Amino acid sequence: MTVHSPSPAAKTPARPIRVLLADDHELVRDGIRARLLKVPELEVVGEATNGRDALNLARELRPDVLLMDVSMPVMNGLEAARQVRDTHPGIAVLILSVYDNPEYVRGVVQAGARGYILKDISAAEMITAITSVATGGYYFSSAVGPTLVGANTSAPVADPYGLTDRERQVLTAIAKGQPNKEVAKELGISVRTVESHRLNLREKVGNKNAAQLYKVAQELGLLD
């Protein structure tokens, strides 16, 4: 378990995103730390080698993001994610794994993590994932996306965003390119209410653009 002192490097205008790294393999931690240290907007504030230490450091350091391996000794990443969710919901948990197994992904969503990335992703994608979850969004590696839909098409689709039924309806309409007035008429609500749902929807999914919202709708099984 390691706590890092603040870097003496020149300060950036905005406060860096504080990242706590947890992985039981030293080489993996070294590689990730080296990636993150190249980004002024990110700061590695500590490191843990198991889930229990990760949980203790999360309580002590209150990082913005806990980047954590799903499989670790003493306490695994899923259990640590559940406890962080229950005790410190302001900390965004981003799970790191070599597995794209659907059960792992669904377990991560149920545990309250805000994302799931694979260890072979690029540095740029890892940084994007950290930034996304730190700012209230969600992030799942592209290779993992299909598992959110589930191998069994008759099973309900996992929704990592926590959308309401109405928000799902509005998302479907956005993905189809329908204007607010048309959506309001179709759903029997006011245009102002549609605008409110669109705003809430974008906040929940991470302020994605139209093309990205279309992809989210596909992942959630909302499009034919």
PDB file of C-alpha atoms in Angstrom:
ATOM      1  CA  MET A   1       0.000   0.000   0.000  1.00  0.00           C
ATOM      2  CA  THR A   2       1.547   3.277  -1.131  1.00  0.00           C
ATOM      3  CA  VAL A   3       0.572   6.913  -0.712  1.00  0.00           C
ATOM      4  CA  HIS A   4       2.149   9.307  -3.180  1.00  0.00           C
ATOM      5  CA  SER A   5       3.124  12.863  -2.253  1.00  0.00           C
ATOM      6  CA  PRO A   6       1.846  15.656  -4.508  1.00  0.00           C
ATOM      7  CA  SER A   7       4.031  16.231  -7.560  1.00  0.00           C
ATOM      8  CA  PRO A   8       6.217  19.385  -7.466  1.00  0.00           C
ATOM      9  CA  ALA A   9       5.477  19.958 -11.155  1.00  0.00           C
ATOM     10  CA  ALA A  10       3.898  23.208 -12.271  1.00  0.00           C
ATOM     11  CA  LYS A  11       0.189  23.413 -11.468  1.00  0.00           C
ATOM     12  CA  THR A  12      -2.420  23.256 -14.196  1.00  0.00           C
ATOM     13  CA  PRO A  13      -5.338  25.735 -14.163  1.00  0.00           C
ATOM     14  CA  ALA A  14      -7.837  23.090 -13.025  1.00  0.00           C
ATOM     15  CA  ARG A  15      -7.271  20.633 -10.192  1.00  0.00           C
ATOM     16  CA  PRO A  16      -5.910  17.324 -11.527  1.00  0.00           C
ATOM     17  CA  ILE A  17      -8.126  14.248 -11.378  1.00  0.00           C
ATOM     18  CA  ARG A  18      -6.878  12.277  -8.386  1.00  0.00           C
ATOM     19  CA  VAL A  19      -6.468   8.569  -9.166  1.00  0.00           C
ATOM     20  CA  LEU A  20      -5.959   5.695  -6.739  1.00  0.00           C
ATOM     21  CA  LEU A  21      -4.473   2.645  -8.481  1.00  0.00           C
ATOM     22  CA  ALA A  22      -5.097  -0.903  -7.236  1.00  0.00           C
ATOM     23  CA  ASP A  23      -3.556  -4.000  -8.820  1.00  0.00           C
ATOM     24  CA  ASP A  24      -1.676  -6.904  -7.271  1.00  0.00           C
ATOM     25  CA  HIS A  25       0.904  -7.009 -10.087  1.00  0.00           C
ATOM     26  CA  GLU A  26       3.740  -4.521  -9.671  1.00  0.00           C
ATOM     27  CA  LEU A  27       4.597  -4.489 -13.381  1.00  0.00           C
ATOM     28  CA  VAL A  28       1.008  -3.582 -14.252  1.00  0.00           C
ATOM     29  CA  ARG A  29       0.966  -0.756 -11.710  1.00  0.00           C
ATOM     30  CA  ASP A  30       4.309   0.526 -12.976  1.00  0.00           C
ATOM     31  CA  GLY A  31       3.037   0.580 -16.544  1.00  0.00           C
ATOM     32  CA  ILE A  32      -0.215   2.346 -15.711  1.00  0.00           C
ATOM     33  CA  ARG A  33       1.511   4.851 -13.432  1.00  0.00           C
ATOM     34  CA  ALA A  34       3.982   5.681 -16.202  1.00  0.00           C
ATOM     35  CA  ARG A  35       1.080   6.319 -18.580  1.00  0.00           C
ATOM     36  CA  LEU A  36      -0.782   8.568 -16.165  1.00  0.00           C
ATOM     37  CA  LEU A  37       2.257  10.577 -15.106  1.00  0.00           C
ATOM     38  CA  LYS A  38       2.522  11.854 -18.681  1.00  0.00           C
ATOM     39  CA  VAL A  39      -0.853  13.595 -18.331  1.00  0.00           C
ATOM     40  CA  PRO A  40      -0.799  16.851 -16.308  1.00  0.00           C
ATOM     41  CA  GLU A  41      -4.569  16.597 -15.724  1.00  0.00           C
ATOM     42  CA  LEU A  42      -4.148  13.325 -13.815  1.00  0.00           C
ATOM     43  CA  GLU A  43      -2.446  12.627 -10.497  1.00  0.00           C
ATOM     44  CA  VAL A  44      -1.758   9.188  -8.985  1.00  0.00           C
ATOM     45  CA  VAL A  45      -2.279   9.714  -5.244  1.00  0.00           C
ATOM     46  CA  GLY A  46      -1.708   6.158  -4.046  1.00  0.00           C
ATOM     47  CA  GLU A  47      -1.379   2.479  -4.886  1.00  0.00           C
ATOM     48  CA  ALA A  48      -2.774  -0.702  -3.372  1.00  0.00           C
ATOM     49  CA  THR A  49      -2.027  -4.379  -3.967  1.00  0.00           C
ATOM     50  CA  ASN A  50      -5.353  -5.840  -2.814  1.00  0.00           C
ATOM     51  CA  GLY A  51      -8.987  -4.873  -2.426  1.00  0.00           C
ATOM     52  CA  ARG A  52      -8.873  -4.259   1.306  1.00  0.00           C
ATOM     53  CA  ASP A  53      -5.945  -1.862   1.038  1.00  0.00           C
ATOM     54  CA  ALA A  54      -7.693  -0.161  -1.886  1.00  0.00           C
ATOM     55  CA  LEU A  55     -10.781   0.350   0.264  1.00  0.00           C
ATOM     56  CA  ASN A  56      -8.742   1.712   3.192  1.00  0.00           C
ATOM     57  CA  LEU A  57      -6.805   4.108   0.961  1.00  0.00           C
ATOM     58  CA  ALA A  58     -10.021   5.226  -0.725  1.00  0.00           C
ATOM     59  CA  ARG A  59     -11.408   6.177   2.683  1.00  0.00           C
ATOM     60  CA  GLU A  60      -8.198   7.980   3.623  1.00  0.00           C
ATOM     61  CA  LEU A  61      -7.354   9.764   0.370  1.00  0.00           C
ATOM     62  CA  ARG A  62     -10.829  10.305  -1.150  1.00  0.00           C
ATOM     63  CA  PRO A  63      -9.619  10.095  -4.769  1.00  0.00           C
ATOM     64  CA  ASP A  64     -11.821  11.098  -7.685  1.00  0.00           C
ATOM     65  CA  VAL A  65     -11.285   7.727  -9.365  1.00  0.00           C
ATOM     66  CA  LEU A  66     -10.380   4.297  -8.032  1.00  0.00           C
ATOM     67  CA  LEU A  67      -8.805   2.397 -10.951  1.00  0.00           C
ATOM     68  CA  MET A  68      -8.906  -1.185  -9.730  1.00  0.00           C
ATOM     69  CA  ASP A  69      -8.236  -4.700 -10.985  1.00  0.00           C
ATOM     70  CA  VAL A  70     -11.262  -6.964 -10.695  1.00  0.00           C
ATOM     71  CA  SER A  71      -9.224  -9.966  -9.455  1.00  0.00           C
ATOM     72  CA  MET A  72      -7.049  -9.347  -6.378  1.00  0.00           C
ATOM     73  CA  PRO A  73      -6.177 -11.163  -3.155  1.00  0.00           C
ATOM     74  CA  VAL A  74      -7.673 -10.519   0.320  1.00  0.00           C
ATOM     75  CA  MET A  75     -10.687  -8.701  -1.179  1.00  0.00           C
ATOM     76  CA  ASN A  76     -11.555  -8.735  -4.878  1.00  0.00           C
ATOM     77  CA  GLY A  77     -12.370  -5.664  -6.920  1.00  0.00           C
ATOM     78  CA  LEU A  78     -16.116  -6.310  -7.016  1.00  0.00           C
ATOM     79  CA  GLU A  79     -16.493  -6.461  -3.245  1.00  0.00           C
ATOM     80  CA  ALA A  80     -14.299  -3.387  -2.840  1.00  0.00           C
ATOM     81  CA  ALA A  81     -16.430  -1.574  -5.447  1.00  0.00           C
ATOM     82  CA  ARG A  82     -19.622  -2.428  -3.523  1.00  0.00           C
ATOM     83  CA  GLN A  83     -18.200  -1.071  -0.292  1.00  0.00           C
ATOM     84  CA  VAL A  84     -16.936   2.106  -1.941  1.00  0.00           C
ATOM     85  CA  ARG A  85     -20.376   2.592  -3.498  1.00  0.00           C
ATOM     86  CA  ASP A  86     -22.066   2.217  -0.122  1.00  0.00           C
ATOM     87  CA  THR A  87     -19.662   4.333   1.933  1.00  0.00           C
ATOM     88  CA  HIS A  88     -18.169   6.854  -0.512  1.00  0.00           C
ATOM     89  CA  PRO A  89     -20.455   7.174  -3.552  1.00  0.00           C
ATOM     90  CA  GLY A  90     -18.544  10.259  -4.692  1.00  0.00           C
ATOM     91  CA  ILE A  91     -15.570   8.076  -5.664  1.00  0.00           C
ATOM     92  CA  ALA A  92     -15.919   6.737  -9.210  1.00  0.00           C
ATOM     93  CA  VAL A  93     -14.780   3.114  -9.487  1.00  0.00           C
ATOM     94  CA  LEU A  94     -13.276   2.093 -12.825  1.00  0.00           C
ATOM     95  CA  ILE A  95     -12.604  -1.634 -13.104  1.00  0.00           C
ATOM     96  CA  LEU A  96      -9.545  -2.894 -14.960  1.00  0.00           C
ATOM     97  CA  SER A  97      -9.447  -6.487 -16.199  1.00  0.00           C
ATOM     98  CA  VAL A  98      -8.095  -8.951 -18.752  1.00  0.00           C
ATOM     99  CA  TYR A  99     -11.519 -10.613 -18.973  1.00  0.00           C
ATOM    100  CA  ASP A 100     -14.412  -9.637 -21.250  1.00  0.00           C
ATOM    101  CA  ASN A 101     -16.677 -12.295 -19.729  1.00  0.00           C
ATOM    102  CA  PRO A 102     -20.338 -11.093 -19.629  1.00  0.00           C
ATOM    103  CA  GLU A 103     -20.771 -12.205 -16.028  1.00  0.00           C
ATOM    104  CA  TYR A 104     -17.792 -10.102 -14.938  1.00  0.00           C
ATOM    105  CA  VAL A 105     -19.201  -7.052 -16.706  1.00  0.00           C
ATOM    106  CA  ARG A 106     -22.695  -7.473 -15.283  1.00  0.00           C
ATOM    107  CA  GLY A 107     -21.218  -7.985 -11.829  1.00  0.00           C
ATOM    108  CA  VAL A 108     -19.275  -4.753 -12.174  1.00  0.00           C
ATOM    109  CA  VAL A 109     -22.407  -2.819 -13.112  1.00  0.00           C
ATOM    110  CA  GLN A 110     -24.337  -4.315 -10.195  1.00  0.00           C
ATOM    111  CA  ALA A 111     -21.477  -3.488  -7.814  1.00  0.00           C
ATOM    112  CA  GLY A 112     -21.805   0.197  -8.669  1.00  0.00           C
ATOM    113  CA  ALA A 113     -18.669   0.679 -10.760  1.00  0.00           C
ATOM    114  CA  ARG A 114     -18.907   3.379 -13.422  1.00  0.00           C
ATOM    115  CA  GLY A 115     -16.803   1.600 -16.020  1.00  0.00           C
ATOM    116  CA  TYR A 116     -14.957  -1.506 -17.153  1.00  0.00           C
ATOM    117  CA  ILE A 117     -11.823  -1.378 -19.306  1.00  0.00           C
ATOM    118  CA  LEU A 118      -9.517  -4.081 -20.578  1.00  0.00           C
ATOM    119  CA  LYS A 119      -5.805  -4.073 -19.799  1.00  0.00           C
ATOM    120  CA  ASP A 120      -4.800  -4.110 -23.449  1.00  0.00           C
ATOM    121  CA  ILE A 121      -6.434  -0.770 -24.308  1.00  0.00           C
ATOM    122  CA  SER A 122      -4.349   2.170 -25.481  1.00  0.00           C
ATOM    123  CA  ALA A 123      -3.089   4.868 -23.145  1.00  0.00           C
ATOM    124  CA  ALA A 124      -5.389   7.368 -24.845  1.00  0.00           C
ATOM    125  CA  GLU A 125      -8.473   5.223 -24.216  1.00  0.00           C
ATOM    126  CA  MET A 126      -7.501   4.649 -20.595  1.00  0.00           C
ATOM    127  CA  ILE A 127      -7.190   8.400 -20.054  1.00  0.00           C
ATOM    128  CA  THR A 128     -10.545   8.955 -21.753  1.00  0.00           C
ATOM    129  CA  ALA A 129     -12.137   6.348 -19.482  1.00  0.00           C
ATOM    130  CA  ILE A 130     -10.712   7.927 -16.323  1.00  0.00           C
ATOM    131  CA  THR A 131     -11.833  11.385 -17.388  1.00  0.00           C
ATOM    132  CA  SER A 132     -15.322  10.143 -18.275  1.00  0.00           C
ATOM    133  CA  VAL A 133     -16.036   8.463 -14.938  1.00  0.00           C
ATOM    134  CA  ALA A 134     -14.419  11.313 -12.969  1.00  0.00           C
ATOM    135  CA  THR A 135     -16.868  13.778 -14.528  1.00  0.00           C
ATOM    136  CA  GLY A 136     -19.964  11.724 -13.780  1.00  0.00           C
ATOM    137  CA  GLY A 137     -20.126   9.557 -16.893  1.00  0.00           C
ATOM    138  CA  TYR A 138     -19.656   5.876 -17.629  1.00  0.00           C
ATOM    139  CA  TYR A 139     -17.085   4.114 -19.776  1.00  0.00           C
ATOM    140  CA  PHE A 140     -16.909   0.559 -21.103  1.00  0.00           C
ATOM    141  CA  SER A 141     -14.241  -0.701 -23.503  1.00  0.00           C
ATOM    142  CA  SER A 142     -15.610  -1.234 -27.005  1.00  0.00           C
ATOM    143  CA  ALA A 143     -14.849  -4.962 -26.757  1.00  0.00           C
ATOM    144  CA  VAL A 144     -17.020  -5.107 -23.628  1.00  0.00           C
ATOM    145  CA  GLY A 145     -20.000  -3.170 -25.005  1.00  0.00           C
ATOM    146  CA  PRO A 146     -21.779  -6.172 -26.561  1.00  0.00           C
ATOM    147  CA  THR A 147     -21.690  -8.031 -23.243  1.00  0.00           C
ATOM    148  CA  LEU A 148     -23.928  -5.347 -21.747  1.00  0.00           C
ATOM    149  CA  VAL A 149     -26.629  -6.499 -24.113  1.00  0.00           C
ATOM    150  CA  GLY A 150     -26.056 -10.106 -23.042  1.00  0.00           C
ATOM    151  CA  ALA A 151     -25.553 -13.284 -24.974  1.00  0.00           C
ATOM    152  CA  ASN A 152     -29.187 -14.284 -24.431  1.00  0.00           C
ATOM    153  CA  THR A 153     -31.306 -11.805 -26.401  1.00  0.00           C
ATOM    154  CA  SER A 154     -34.410 -12.713 -24.404  1.00  0.00           C
ATOM    155  CA  ALA A 155     -32.767 -11.552 -21.184  1.00  0.00           C
ATOM    156  CA  PRO A 156     -33.198  -7.937 -20.019  1.00  0.00           C
ATOM    157  CA  VAL A 157     -30.392  -5.633 -21.127  1.00  0.00           C
ATOM    158  CA  ALA A 158     -28.139  -4.334 -18.365  1.00  0.00           C
ATOM    159  CA  ASP A 159     -28.403  -0.545 -17.992  1.00  0.00           C
ATOM    160  CA  PRO A 160     -25.268   0.935 -16.381  1.00  0.00           C
ATOM    161  CA  TYR A 161     -26.688   4.462 -16.648  1.00  0.00           C
ATOM    162  CA  GLY A 162     -29.740   4.096 -14.422  1.00  0.00           C
ATOM    163  CA  LEU A 163     -32.158   5.562 -16.976  1.00  0.00           C
ATOM    164  CA  THR A 164     -35.863   5.869 -16.214  1.00  0.00           C
ATOM    165  CA  ASP A 165     -38.418   4.399 -18.630  1.00  0.00           C
ATOM    166  CA  ARG A 166     -39.200   7.885 -19.946  1.00  0.00           C
ATOM    167  CA  GLU A 167     -35.514   8.680 -20.448  1.00  0.00           C
ATOM    168  CA  ARG A 168     -35.130   5.449 -22.402  1.00  0.00           C
ATOM    169  CA  GLN A 169     -38.042   6.518 -24.604  1.00  0.00           C
ATOM    170  CA  VAL A 170     -36.445   9.913 -25.185  1.00  0.00           C
ATOM    171  CA  LEU A 171     -33.073   8.286 -25.908  1.00  0.00           C
ATOM    172  CA  THR A 172     -34.722   6.076 -28.518  1.00  0.00           C
ATOM    173  CA  ALA A 173     -36.262   9.147 -30.134  1.00  0.00           C
ATOM    174  CA  ILE A 174     -32.926  10.994 -30.154  1.00  0.00           C
ATOM    175  CA  ALA A 175     -31.232   8.005 -31.749  1.00  0.00           C
ATOM    176  CA  LYS A 176     -33.898   8.054 -34.478  1.00  0.00           C
ATOM    177  CA  GLY A 177     -33.331  11.761 -35.076  1.00  0.00           C
ATOM    178  CA  GLN A 178     -36.783  12.909 -33.963  1.00  0.00           C
ATOM    179  CA  PRO A 179     -37.175  16.627 -33.064  1.00  0.00           C
ATOM    180  CA  ASN A 180     -38.478  17.634 -29.624  1.00  0.00           C
ATOM    181  CA  LYS A 181     -41.914  18.652 -30.905  1.00  0.00           C
ATOM    182  CA  GLU A 182     -42.446  15.271 -32.538  1.00  0.00           C
ATOM    183  CA  VAL A 183     -41.253  13.426 -29.416  1.00  0.00           C
ATOM    184  CA  ALA A 184     -43.590  15.485 -27.223  1.00  0.00           C
ATOM    185  CA  LYS A 185     -46.573  14.655 -29.425  1.00  0.00           C
ATOM    186  CA  GLU A 186     -45.685  10.963 -29.560  1.00  0.00           C
ATOM    187  CA  LEU A 187     -45.246  10.652 -25.780  1.00  0.00           C
ATOM    188  CA  GLY A 188     -48.098  12.966 -24.835  1.00  0.00           C
ATOM    189  CA  ILE A 189     -45.917  15.411 -22.896  1.00  0.00           C
ATOM    190  CA  SER A 190     -44.844  19.044 -23.336  1.00  0.00           C
ATOM    191  CA  VAL A 191     -41.813  20.137 -25.350  1.00  0.00           C
ATOM    192  CA  ARG A 192     -40.351  21.620 -22.159  1.00  0.00           C
ATOM    193  CA  THR A 193     -40.640  18.224 -20.460  1.00  0.00           C
ATOM    194  CA  VAL A 194     -38.880  16.571 -23.396  1.00  0.00           C
ATOM    195  CA  GLU A 195     -36.063  19.113 -23.109  1.00  0.00           C
ATOM    196  CA  SER A 196     -35.780  18.357 -19.385  1.00  0.00           C
ATOM    197  CA  HIS A 197     -35.581  14.613 -20.058  1.00  0.00           C
ATOM    198  CA  ARG A 198     -32.920  15.186 -22.720  1.00  0.00           C
ATOM    199  CA  LEU A 199     -30.837  17.207 -20.254  1.00  0.00           C
ATOM    200  CA  ASN A 200     -31.110  14.541 -17.538  1.00  0.00           C
ATOM    201  CA  LEU A 201     -30.309  11.854 -20.086  1.00  0.00           C
ATOM    202  CA  ARG A 202     -27.141  13.554 -21.289  1.00  0.00           C
ATOM    203  CA  GLU A 203     -25.951  14.077 -17.715  1.00  0.00           C
ATOM    204  CA  LYS A 204     -26.426  10.389 -16.904  1.00  0.00           C
ATOM    205  CA  VAL A 205     -24.646   9.046 -19.980  1.00  0.00           C
ATOM    206  CA  GLY A 206     -21.796  11.575 -19.863  1.00  0.00           C
ATOM    207  CA  ASN A 207     -22.799  14.413 -22.226  1.00  0.00           C
ATOM    208  CA  LYS A 208     -22.273  12.322 -25.348  1.00  0.00           C
ATOM    209  CA  ASN A 209     -22.895  13.667 -28.836  1.00  0.00           C
ATOM    210  CA  ALA A 210     -25.680  12.411 -31.140  1.00  0.00           C
ATOM    211  CA  ALA A 211     -23.573   9.645 -32.699  1.00  0.00           C
ATOM    212  CA  GLN A 212     -22.494   8.386 -29.273  1.00  0.00           C
ATOM    213  CA  LEU A 213     -26.077   8.493 -27.989  1.00  0.00           C
ATOM    214  CA  TYR A 214     -27.087   6.336 -30.951  1.00  0.00           C
ATOM    215  CA  LYS A 215     -24.448   3.804 -29.893  1.00  0.00           C
ATOM    216  CA  VAL A 216     -25.737   3.875 -26.287  1.00  0.00           C
ATOM    217  CA  ALA A 217     -29.261   3.197 -27.559  1.00  0.00           C
ATOM    218  CA  GLN A 218     -27.925   0.233 -29.531  1.00  0.00           C
ATOM    219  CA  GLU A 219     -26.070  -1.154 -26.508  1.00  0.00           C
ATOM    220  CA  LEU A 220     -29.263  -0.929 -24.436  1.00  0.00           C
ATOM    221  CA  GLY A 221     -31.262  -2.780 -27.089  1.00  0.00           C
ATOM    222  CA  LEU A 222     -33.575   0.167 -27.755  1.00  0.00           C
ATOM    223  CA  LEU A 223     -33.296   0.088 -31.549  1.00  0.00           C
ATOM    224  CA  ASP A 224     -34.655  -2.493 -33.953  1.00  0.00           C
TER     225      ASP A 224
END
